[in-house]
Structures are given as C-alpha cells and as structure tokens.
PDB file of C-alpha atoms and ligand atoms in Angstrom:
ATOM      1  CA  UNK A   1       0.000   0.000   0.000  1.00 45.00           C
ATOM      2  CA  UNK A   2       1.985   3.017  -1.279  1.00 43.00           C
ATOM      3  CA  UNK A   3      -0.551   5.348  -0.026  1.00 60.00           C
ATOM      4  CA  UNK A   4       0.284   4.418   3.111  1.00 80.00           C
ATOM      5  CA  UNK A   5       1.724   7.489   5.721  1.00 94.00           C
ATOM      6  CA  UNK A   6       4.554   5.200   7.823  1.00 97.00           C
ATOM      7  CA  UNK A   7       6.196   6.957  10.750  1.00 98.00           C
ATOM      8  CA  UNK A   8       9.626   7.636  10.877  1.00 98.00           C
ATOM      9  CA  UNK A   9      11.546   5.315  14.722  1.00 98.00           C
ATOM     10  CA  UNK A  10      14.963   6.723  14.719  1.00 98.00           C
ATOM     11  CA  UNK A  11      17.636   4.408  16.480  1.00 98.00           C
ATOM     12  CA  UNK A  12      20.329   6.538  17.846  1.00 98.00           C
ATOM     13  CA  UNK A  13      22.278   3.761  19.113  1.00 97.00           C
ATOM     14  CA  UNK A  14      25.033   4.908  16.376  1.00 97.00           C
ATOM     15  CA  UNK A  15      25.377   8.366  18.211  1.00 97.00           C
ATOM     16  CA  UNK A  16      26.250   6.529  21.313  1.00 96.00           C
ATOM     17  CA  UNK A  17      28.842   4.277  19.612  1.00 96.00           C
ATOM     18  CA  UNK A  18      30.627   7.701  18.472  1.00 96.00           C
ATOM     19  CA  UNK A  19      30.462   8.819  21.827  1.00 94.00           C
ATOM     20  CA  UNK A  20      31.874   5.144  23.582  1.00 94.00           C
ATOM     21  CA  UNK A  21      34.382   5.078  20.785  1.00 93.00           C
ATOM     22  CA  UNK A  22      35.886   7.994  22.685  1.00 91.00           C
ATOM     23  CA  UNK A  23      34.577   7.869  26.303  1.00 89.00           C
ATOM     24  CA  UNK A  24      34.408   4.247  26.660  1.00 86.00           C
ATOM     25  CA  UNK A  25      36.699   4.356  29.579  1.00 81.00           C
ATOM     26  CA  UNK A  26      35.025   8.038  31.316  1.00 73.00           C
ATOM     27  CA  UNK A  27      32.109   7.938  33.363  1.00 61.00           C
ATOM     28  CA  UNK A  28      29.413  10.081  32.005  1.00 63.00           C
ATOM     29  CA  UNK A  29      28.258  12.166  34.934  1.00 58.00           C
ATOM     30  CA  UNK A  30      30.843  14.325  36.175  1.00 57.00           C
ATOM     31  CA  UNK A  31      30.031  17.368  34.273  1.00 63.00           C
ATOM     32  CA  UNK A  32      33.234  17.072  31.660  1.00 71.00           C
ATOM     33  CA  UNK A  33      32.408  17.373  27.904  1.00 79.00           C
ATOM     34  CA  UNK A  34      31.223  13.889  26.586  1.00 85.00           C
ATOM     35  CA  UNK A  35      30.362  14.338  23.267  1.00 90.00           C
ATOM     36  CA  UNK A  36      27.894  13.177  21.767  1.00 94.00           C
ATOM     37  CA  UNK A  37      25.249  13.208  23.626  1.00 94.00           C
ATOM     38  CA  UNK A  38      22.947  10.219  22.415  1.00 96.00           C
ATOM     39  CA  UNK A  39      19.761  12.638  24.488  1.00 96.00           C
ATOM     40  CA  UNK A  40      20.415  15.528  22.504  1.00 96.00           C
ATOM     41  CA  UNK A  41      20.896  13.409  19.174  1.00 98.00           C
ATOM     42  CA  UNK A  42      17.174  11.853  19.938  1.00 98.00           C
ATOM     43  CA  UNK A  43      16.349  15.368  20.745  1.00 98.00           C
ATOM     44  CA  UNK A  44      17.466  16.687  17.240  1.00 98.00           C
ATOM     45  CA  UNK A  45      15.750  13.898  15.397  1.00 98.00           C
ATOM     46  CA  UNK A  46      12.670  14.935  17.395  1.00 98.00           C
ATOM     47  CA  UNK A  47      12.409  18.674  16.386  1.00 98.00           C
ATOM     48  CA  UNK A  48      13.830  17.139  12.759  1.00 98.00           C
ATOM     49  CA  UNK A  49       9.869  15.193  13.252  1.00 97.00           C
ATOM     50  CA  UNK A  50      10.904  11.356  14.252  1.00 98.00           C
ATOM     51  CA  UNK A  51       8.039   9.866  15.375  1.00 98.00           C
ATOM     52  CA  UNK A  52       9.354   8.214  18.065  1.00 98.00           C
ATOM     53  CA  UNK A  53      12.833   7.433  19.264  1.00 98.00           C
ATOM     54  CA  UNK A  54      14.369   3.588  19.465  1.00 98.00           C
ATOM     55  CA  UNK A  55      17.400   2.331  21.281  1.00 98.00           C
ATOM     56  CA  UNK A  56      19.058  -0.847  22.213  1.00 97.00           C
ATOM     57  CA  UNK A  57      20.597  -1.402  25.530  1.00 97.00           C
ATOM     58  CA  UNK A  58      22.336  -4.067  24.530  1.00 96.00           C
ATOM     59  CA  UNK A  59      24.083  -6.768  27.399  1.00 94.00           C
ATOM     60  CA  UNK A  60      27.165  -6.099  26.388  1.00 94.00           C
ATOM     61  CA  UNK A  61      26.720  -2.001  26.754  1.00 95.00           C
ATOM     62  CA  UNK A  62      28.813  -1.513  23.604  1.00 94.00           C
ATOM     63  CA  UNK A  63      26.792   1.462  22.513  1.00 96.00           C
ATOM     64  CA  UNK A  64      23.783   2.764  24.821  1.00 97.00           C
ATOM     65  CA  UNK A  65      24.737   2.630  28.640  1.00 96.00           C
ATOM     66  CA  UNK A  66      21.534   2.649  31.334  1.00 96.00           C
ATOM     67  CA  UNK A  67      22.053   5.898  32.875  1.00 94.00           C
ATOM     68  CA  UNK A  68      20.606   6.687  28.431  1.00 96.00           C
ATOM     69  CA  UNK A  69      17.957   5.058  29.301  1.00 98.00           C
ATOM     70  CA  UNK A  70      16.914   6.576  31.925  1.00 97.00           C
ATOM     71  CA  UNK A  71      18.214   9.962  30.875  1.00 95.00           C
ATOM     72  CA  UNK A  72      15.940   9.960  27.486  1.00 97.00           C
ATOM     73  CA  UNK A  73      12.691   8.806  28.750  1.00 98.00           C
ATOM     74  CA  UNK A  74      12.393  11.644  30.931  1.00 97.00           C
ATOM     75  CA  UNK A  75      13.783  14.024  28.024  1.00 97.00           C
ATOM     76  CA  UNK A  76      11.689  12.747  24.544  1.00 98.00           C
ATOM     77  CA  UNK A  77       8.248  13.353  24.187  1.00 98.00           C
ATOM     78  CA  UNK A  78       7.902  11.163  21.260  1.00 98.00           C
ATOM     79  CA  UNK A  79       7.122   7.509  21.962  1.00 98.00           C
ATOM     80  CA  UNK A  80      10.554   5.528  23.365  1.00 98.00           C
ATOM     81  CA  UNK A  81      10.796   2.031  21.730  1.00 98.00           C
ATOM     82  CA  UNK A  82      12.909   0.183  24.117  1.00 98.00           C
ATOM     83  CA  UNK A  83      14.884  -2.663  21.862  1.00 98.00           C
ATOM     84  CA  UNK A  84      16.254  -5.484  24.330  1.00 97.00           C
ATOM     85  CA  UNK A  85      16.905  -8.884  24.793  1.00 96.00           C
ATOM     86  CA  UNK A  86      14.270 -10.886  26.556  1.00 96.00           C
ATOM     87  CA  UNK A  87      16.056 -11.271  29.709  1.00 96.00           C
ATOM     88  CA  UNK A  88      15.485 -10.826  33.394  1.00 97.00           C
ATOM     89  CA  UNK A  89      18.094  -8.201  33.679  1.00 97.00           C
ATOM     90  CA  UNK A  90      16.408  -6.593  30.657  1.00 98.00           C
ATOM     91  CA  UNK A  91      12.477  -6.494  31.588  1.00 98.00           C
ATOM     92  CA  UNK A  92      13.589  -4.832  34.627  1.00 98.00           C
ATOM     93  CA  UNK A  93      15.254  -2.017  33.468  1.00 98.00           C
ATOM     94  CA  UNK A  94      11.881  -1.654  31.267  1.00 98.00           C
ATOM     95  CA  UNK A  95       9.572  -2.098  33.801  1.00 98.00           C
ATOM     96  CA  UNK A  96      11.179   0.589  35.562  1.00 98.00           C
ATOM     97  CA  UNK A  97      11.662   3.023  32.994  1.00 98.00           C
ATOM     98  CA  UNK A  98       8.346   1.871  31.180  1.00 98.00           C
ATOM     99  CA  UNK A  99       8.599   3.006  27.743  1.00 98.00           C
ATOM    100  CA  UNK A 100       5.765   2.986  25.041  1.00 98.00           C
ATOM    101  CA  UNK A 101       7.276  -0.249  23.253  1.00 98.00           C
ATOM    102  CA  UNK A 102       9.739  -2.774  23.499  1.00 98.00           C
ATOM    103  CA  UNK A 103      11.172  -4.486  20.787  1.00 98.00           C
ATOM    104  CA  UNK A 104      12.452  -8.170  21.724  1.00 98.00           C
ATOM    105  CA  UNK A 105      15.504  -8.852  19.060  1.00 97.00           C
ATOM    106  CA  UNK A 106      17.677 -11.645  19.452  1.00 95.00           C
ATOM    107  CA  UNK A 107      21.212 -11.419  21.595  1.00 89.00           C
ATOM    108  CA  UNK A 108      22.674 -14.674  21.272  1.00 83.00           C
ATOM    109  CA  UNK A 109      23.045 -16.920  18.430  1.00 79.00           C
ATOM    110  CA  UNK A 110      20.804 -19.420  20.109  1.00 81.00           C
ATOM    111  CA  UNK A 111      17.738 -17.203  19.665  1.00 82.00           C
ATOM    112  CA  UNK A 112      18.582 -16.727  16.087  1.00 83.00           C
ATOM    113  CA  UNK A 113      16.416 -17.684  12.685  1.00 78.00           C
ATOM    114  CA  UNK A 114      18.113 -18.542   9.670  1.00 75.00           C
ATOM    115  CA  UNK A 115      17.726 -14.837   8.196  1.00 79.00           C
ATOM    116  CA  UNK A 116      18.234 -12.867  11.812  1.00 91.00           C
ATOM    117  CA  UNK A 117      15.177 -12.632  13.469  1.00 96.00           C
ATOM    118  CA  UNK A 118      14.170 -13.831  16.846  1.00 96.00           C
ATOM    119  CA  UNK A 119      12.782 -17.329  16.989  1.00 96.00           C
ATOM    120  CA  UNK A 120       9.277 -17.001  18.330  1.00 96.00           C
ATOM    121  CA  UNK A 121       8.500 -20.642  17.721  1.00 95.00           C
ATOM    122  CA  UNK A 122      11.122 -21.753  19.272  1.00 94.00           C
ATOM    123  CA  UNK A 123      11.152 -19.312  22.098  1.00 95.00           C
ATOM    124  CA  UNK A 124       7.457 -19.127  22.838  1.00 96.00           C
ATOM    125  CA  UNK A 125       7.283 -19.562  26.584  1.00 97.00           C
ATOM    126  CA  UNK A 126      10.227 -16.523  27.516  1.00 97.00           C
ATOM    127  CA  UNK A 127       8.003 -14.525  24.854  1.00 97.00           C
ATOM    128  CA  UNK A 128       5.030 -15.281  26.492  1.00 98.00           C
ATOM    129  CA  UNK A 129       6.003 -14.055  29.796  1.00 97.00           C
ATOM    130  CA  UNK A 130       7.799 -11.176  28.703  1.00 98.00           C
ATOM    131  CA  UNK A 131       4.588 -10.326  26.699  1.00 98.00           C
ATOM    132  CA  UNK A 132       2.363 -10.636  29.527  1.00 97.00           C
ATOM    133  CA  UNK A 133       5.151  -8.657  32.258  1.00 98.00           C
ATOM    134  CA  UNK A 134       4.713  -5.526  29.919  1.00 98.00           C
ATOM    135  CA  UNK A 135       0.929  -5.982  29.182  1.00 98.00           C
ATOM    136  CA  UNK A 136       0.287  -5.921  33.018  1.00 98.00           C
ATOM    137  CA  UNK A 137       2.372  -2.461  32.586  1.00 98.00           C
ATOM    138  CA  UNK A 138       0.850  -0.907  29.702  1.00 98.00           C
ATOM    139  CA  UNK A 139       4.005  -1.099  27.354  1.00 98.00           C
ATOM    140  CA  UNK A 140       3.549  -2.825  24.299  1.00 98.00           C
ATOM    141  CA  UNK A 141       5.562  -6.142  22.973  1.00 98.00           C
ATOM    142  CA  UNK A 142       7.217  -6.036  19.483  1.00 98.00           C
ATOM    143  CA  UNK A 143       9.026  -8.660  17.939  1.00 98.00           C
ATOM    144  CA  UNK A 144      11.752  -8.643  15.700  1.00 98.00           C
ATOM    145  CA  UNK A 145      11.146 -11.264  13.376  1.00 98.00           C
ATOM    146  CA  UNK A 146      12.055 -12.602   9.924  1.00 97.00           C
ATOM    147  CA  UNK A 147       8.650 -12.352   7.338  1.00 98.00           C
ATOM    148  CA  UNK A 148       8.585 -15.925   7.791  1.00 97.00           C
ATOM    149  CA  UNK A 149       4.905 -17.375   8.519  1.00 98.00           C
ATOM    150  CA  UNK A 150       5.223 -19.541  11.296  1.00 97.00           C
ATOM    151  CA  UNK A 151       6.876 -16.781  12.911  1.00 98.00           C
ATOM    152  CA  UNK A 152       4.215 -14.500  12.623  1.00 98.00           C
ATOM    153  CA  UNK A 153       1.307 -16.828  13.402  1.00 98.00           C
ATOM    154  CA  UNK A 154       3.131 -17.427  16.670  1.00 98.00           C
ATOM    155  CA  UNK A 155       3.377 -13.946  17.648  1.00 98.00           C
ATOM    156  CA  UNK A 156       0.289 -13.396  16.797  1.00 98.00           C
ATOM    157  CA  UNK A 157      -0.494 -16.528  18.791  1.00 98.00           C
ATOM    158  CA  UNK A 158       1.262 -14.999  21.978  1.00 98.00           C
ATOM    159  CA  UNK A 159      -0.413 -11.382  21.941  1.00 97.00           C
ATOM    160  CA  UNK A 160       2.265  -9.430  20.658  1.00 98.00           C
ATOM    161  CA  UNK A 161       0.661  -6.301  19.186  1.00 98.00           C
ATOM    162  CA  UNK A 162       3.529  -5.423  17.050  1.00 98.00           C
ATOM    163  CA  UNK A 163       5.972  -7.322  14.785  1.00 98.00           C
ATOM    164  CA  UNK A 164       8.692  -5.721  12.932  1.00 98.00           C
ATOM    165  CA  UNK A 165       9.995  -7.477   9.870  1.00 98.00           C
ATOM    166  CA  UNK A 166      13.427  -7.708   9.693  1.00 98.00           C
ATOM    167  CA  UNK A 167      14.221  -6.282   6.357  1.00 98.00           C
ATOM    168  CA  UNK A 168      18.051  -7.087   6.562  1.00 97.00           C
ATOM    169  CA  UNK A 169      18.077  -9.468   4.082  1.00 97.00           C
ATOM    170  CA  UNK A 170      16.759  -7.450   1.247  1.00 98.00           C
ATOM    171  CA  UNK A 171      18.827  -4.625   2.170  1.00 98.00           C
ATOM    172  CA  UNK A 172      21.578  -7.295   1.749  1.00 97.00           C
ATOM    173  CA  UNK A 173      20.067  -8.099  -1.621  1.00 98.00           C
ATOM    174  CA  UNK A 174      19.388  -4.797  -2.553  1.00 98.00           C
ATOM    175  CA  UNK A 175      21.882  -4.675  -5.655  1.00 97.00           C
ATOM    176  CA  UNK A 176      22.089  -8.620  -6.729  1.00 97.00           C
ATOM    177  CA  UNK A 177      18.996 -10.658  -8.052  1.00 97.00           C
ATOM    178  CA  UNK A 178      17.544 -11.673  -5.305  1.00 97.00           C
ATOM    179  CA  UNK A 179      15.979  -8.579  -4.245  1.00 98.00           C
ATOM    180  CA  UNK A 180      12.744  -8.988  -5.530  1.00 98.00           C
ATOM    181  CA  UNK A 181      12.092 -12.454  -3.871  1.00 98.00           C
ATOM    182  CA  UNK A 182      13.381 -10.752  -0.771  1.00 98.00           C
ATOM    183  CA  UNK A 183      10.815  -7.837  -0.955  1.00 98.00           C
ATOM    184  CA  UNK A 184       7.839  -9.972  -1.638  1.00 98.00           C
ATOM    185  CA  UNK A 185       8.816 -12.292   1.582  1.00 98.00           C
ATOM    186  CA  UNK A 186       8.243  -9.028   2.945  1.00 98.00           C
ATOM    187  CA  UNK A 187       5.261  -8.296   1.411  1.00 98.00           C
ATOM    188  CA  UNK A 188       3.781 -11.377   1.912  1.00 98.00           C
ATOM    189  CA  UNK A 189       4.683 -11.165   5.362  1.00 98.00           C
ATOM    190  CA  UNK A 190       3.261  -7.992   6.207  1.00 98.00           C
ATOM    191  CA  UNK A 191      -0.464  -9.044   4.629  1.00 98.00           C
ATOM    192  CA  UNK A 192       0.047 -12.281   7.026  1.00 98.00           C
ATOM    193  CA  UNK A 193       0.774  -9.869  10.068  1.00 98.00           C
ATOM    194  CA  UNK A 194      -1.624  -7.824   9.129  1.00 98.00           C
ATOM    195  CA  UNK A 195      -4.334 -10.090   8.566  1.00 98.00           C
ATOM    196  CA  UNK A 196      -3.265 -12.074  11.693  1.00 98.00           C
ATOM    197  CA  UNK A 197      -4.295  -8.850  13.661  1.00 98.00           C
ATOM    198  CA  UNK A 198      -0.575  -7.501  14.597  1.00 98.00           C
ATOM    199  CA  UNK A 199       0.648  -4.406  13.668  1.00 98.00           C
ATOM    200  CA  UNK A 200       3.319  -3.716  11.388  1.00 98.00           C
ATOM    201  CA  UNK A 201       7.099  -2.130  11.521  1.00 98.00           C
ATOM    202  CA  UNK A 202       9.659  -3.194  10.065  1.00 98.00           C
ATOM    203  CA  UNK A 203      13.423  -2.446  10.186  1.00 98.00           C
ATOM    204  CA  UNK A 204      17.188  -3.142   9.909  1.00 97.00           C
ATOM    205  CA  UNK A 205      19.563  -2.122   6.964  1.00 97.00           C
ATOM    206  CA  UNK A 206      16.875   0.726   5.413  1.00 98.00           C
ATOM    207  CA  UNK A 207      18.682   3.778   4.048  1.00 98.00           C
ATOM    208  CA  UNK A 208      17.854   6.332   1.173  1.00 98.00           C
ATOM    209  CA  UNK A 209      18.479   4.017  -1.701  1.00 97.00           C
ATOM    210  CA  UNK A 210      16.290   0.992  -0.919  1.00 98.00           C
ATOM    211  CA  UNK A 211      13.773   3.059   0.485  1.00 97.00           C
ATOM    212  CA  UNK A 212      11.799   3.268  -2.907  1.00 96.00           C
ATOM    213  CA  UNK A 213      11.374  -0.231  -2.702  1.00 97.00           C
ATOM    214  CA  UNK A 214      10.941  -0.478   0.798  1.00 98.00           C
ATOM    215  CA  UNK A 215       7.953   1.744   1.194  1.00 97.00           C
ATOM    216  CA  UNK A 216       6.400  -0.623  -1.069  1.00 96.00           C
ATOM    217  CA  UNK A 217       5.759  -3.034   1.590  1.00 98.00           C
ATOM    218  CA  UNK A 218       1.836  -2.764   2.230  1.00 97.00           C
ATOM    219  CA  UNK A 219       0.464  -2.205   5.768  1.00 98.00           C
ATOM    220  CA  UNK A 220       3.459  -0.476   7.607  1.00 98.00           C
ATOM    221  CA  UNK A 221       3.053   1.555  10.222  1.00 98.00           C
ATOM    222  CA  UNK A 222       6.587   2.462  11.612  1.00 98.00           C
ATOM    223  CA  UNK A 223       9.606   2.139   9.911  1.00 98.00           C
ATOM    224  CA  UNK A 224      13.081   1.734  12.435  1.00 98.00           C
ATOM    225  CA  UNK A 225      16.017   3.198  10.714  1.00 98.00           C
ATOM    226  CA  UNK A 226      19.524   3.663  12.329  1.00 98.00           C
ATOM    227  CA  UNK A 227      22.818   3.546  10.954  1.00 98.00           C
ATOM    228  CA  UNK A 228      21.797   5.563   7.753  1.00 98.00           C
ATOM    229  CA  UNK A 229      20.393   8.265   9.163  1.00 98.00           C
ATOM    230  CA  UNK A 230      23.107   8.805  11.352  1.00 98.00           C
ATOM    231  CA  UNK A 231      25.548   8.564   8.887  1.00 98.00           C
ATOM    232  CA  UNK A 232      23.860  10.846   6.243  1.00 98.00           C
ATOM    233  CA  UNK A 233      23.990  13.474   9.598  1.00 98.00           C
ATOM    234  CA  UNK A 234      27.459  13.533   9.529  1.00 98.00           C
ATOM    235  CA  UNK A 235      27.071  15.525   6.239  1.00 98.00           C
ATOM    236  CA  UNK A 236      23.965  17.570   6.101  1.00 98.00           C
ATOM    237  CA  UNK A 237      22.896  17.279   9.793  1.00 98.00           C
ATOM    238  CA  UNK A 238      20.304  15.546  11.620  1.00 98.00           C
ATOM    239  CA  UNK A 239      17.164  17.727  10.892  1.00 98.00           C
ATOM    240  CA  UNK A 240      17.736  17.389   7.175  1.00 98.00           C
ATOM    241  CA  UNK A 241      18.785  14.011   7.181  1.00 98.00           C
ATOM    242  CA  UNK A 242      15.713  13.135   9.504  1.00 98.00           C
ATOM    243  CA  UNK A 243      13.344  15.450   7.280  1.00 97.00           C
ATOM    244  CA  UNK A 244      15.024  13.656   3.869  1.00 97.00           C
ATOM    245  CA  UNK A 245      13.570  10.523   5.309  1.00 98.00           C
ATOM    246  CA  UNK A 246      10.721  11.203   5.891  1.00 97.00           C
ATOM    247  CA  UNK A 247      10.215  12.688   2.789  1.00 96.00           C
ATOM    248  CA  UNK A 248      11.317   9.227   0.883  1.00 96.00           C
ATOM    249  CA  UNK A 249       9.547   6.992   3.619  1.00 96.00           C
ATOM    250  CA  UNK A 250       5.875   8.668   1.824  1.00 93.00           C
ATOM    251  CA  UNK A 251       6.710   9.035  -1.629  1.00 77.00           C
ATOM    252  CA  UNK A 252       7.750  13.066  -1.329  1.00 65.00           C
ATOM    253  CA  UNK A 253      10.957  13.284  -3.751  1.00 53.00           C
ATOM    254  CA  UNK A 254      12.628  16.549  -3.853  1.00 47.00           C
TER     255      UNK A 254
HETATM  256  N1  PXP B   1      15.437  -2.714  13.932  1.00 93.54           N
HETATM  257  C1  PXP B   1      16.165  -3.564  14.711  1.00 93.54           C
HETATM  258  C2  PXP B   1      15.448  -4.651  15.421  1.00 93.54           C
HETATM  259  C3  PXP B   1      17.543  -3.409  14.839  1.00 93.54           C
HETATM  260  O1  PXP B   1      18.242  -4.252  15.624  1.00 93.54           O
HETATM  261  C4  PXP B   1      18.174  -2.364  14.161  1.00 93.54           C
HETATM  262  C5  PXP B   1      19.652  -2.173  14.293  1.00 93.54           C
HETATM  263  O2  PXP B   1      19.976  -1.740  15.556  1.00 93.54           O
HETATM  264  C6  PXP B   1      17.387  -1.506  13.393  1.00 93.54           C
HETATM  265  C7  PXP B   1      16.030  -1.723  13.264  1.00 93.54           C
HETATM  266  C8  PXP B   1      17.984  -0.354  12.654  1.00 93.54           C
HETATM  267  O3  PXP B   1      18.873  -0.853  11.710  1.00 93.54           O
HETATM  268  P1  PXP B   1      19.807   0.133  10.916  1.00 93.54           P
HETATM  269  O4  PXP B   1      20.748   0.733  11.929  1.00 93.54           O
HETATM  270  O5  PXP B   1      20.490  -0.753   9.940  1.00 93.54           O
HETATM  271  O6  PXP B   1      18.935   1.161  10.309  1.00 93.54           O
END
C-alpha cells in the first residue's frame, strides 16, 4: 500500500557508539564534555519530526549505557521504543523506565532464525512471559522477526501487538537478483501480520536508496532506521537528514 503514511523510529544507538568510541573508559556524569550526547541526538531527530525514538541497551553495553535510558525517557516526548533482549536483567530495566514499546531482538546466536530474526516458535514460553510482564504495565511487545509465517502466526499466537519485519536481508540483496524475492517475503509477510491482527514495523539495513522499494511493503506503520540516518547526519545534519527521510519513507521526492 503506497498510499500508506509510515512513521519515521529513529535508532540513535550509532550516536552513542561515536560517543563510547571515545569515552568508553570516562564515566558520564561528572560534568566534563562527553560528546555526543545520544539525548540531545534523539532530541534533534525529534524537532527534525521522528516519530518516536528507538534504542538498544544491549548486554554487552557496547553502545547505549543505562544511565541513556533513563536519561531519554524523561527528556523525549515522542514515543521511546525500548529494543532489548528478553532477559530478566532486561524487563527490569523496562519495567522501571516503562517506555511505550519494546522491541524483543535476538542477543545470542541461540535465539537466532536462519535470516536474523528472533525465533518465536522456538522461544514461545520466555516470549510469552515477557509479553504478559509488559501488558500488566501498559508497554507494548514487538518482535523482531524474519517475514517468515510460522513466525508471525506465533506472535500473533502470543499477543504481541507489534511485529517488525526484519528487512536485513533485502537490504543485503538490494543490488544482486535476489531482491525482488526478498521484498515480496516481505510483502507477503506484512499481509500475514496484518491479517493475523498484529501491527506492522519493520526495520534493519533501510537507508535512502532501498527506500523506494521499501515503502512498497503494504500495511506499515513504523519504519526503524539507524545507521543511515546517522551517517547521512554527519554531512547535512540531523534535521535534514531526519526530514530527507521522511520525505522518501511517503513518496515526497525533492
Ligand atoms: N530494527 C532492529 C530490530 C535493529 O536491531 C536495528 C539495528 O539496531 C534496526 C532496526 C535499525 O537498523 P539500521 O541501523 O540498519 O537502520
């Protein structure tokens, strides 16, 4: 559905692994300059018109650190979209900070499908009760999952109200042959998810080429795009780079 109007998630985590690549070693609260400042990145990308902000705490810390977390929910007034694994040490942090969404994505290679996604199917029970922790909350699940059916049905199964396709594999195609199989898996997907009930995002690899194909994907509601926005900031900012988006996300060339 081209006609569609699909909201703009920035991930910042890539402003935060500019910042660690520097400050890895520095706490961040004594005052010094620590630059950059993932907060006032999201806070950019929210005057720029994101339409919500995403990051990952990941276990390992590599990019986003907690005291982010924490820092940004009480700064954005855009939706937060909370990306984590679905572990203990991870619902708690987001039952604390309670943001509008998390996203459950993979961490370890045991939780992985073939083309990157979580495995629902095989995972079902941890899903479930992360699910239904949030629920009781009022934050709502997403999965990160490949546009693979049994994958959906079972999130659908579990009460997820959002799944995001993982659209790294046709980024990954983007310039060989396979690209159009890989953009009607997602296709087919989405009508699936959408039919099954779940909203739809989807994510992972999008920049401003395959964007024109990617907006082609019926029934999305939020797209979650990262590293290419922040890269394309380096150049020409973050409001234009976040307004450029936008702009190719619904069809508006300039
Ligand atoms: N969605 C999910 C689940 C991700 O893990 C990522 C990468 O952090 C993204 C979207 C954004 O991907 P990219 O940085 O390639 O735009």
């Amino acid at each position: 559905m081209s006609s569609q109007h699909i909201l703009l998630g920035v991930n910042i985590d890539h402003s935060a692994t500019v910042r660690q690549a520097r400050y890895r070693e520095n706490p961040l609260d004594r005052g010094r300059m620590v630059e950059p400042d993932p907060v006032d990145y999201a806070l950019a990308a929210q005057r720029a018109g994101a339409d919500a902000i995403t990051l990952h705490l990941r276990e390992d810390r590599r990019h986003i650190q907690d005291s982010d977390v924490y820092r940004m929910i009480e700064m954005i007034q855009v939706p937060m979209n909370l990306e984590m694994a679905a572990t203990d040490e991870m619902v708690k942090v987001a039952l604390e900070v309670k943001p509008a969404t998390v996203l459950l994505v993979p961490e370890s290679r045991e939780e992985v499908t073939t083309e990157g996604g979580l495995d629902i199917v095989t995972h079902r029970s941890r899903v479930a009760s992360v699910i239904s922790a949030m629920k009781e909350n009022g934050i709502a699940t997403s999965l990160f999952i490949d546009p693979d059916f049994a994958q959906i049905d079972a999130s659908a199964e579990l009460g997820a109200e959002y799944v995001e396709l993982h659209t790294g594999a046709f980024a990954n195609a983007y310039y060989g042959p396979d690209m159009e199989q890989e953009l009607d898996k997602l296709k087919h997907g989405a009508v699936r998810a959408h039919e099954a009930g779940l909203k739809v995002n989807a994510g992972h690899g999008i920049n401003y080429a395959n964007i024109k194909h990617a907006r082609e994907i019926p029934w999305v509601h939020e797209m979650n795009i990262g590293h290419s926005i922040v890269s394309r900031s380096l150049f020409v900012g973050v409001d234009e780079a976040v307004r450029e988006m936008k702009a190719l996300m619904n069809g508006v060339y300039r």
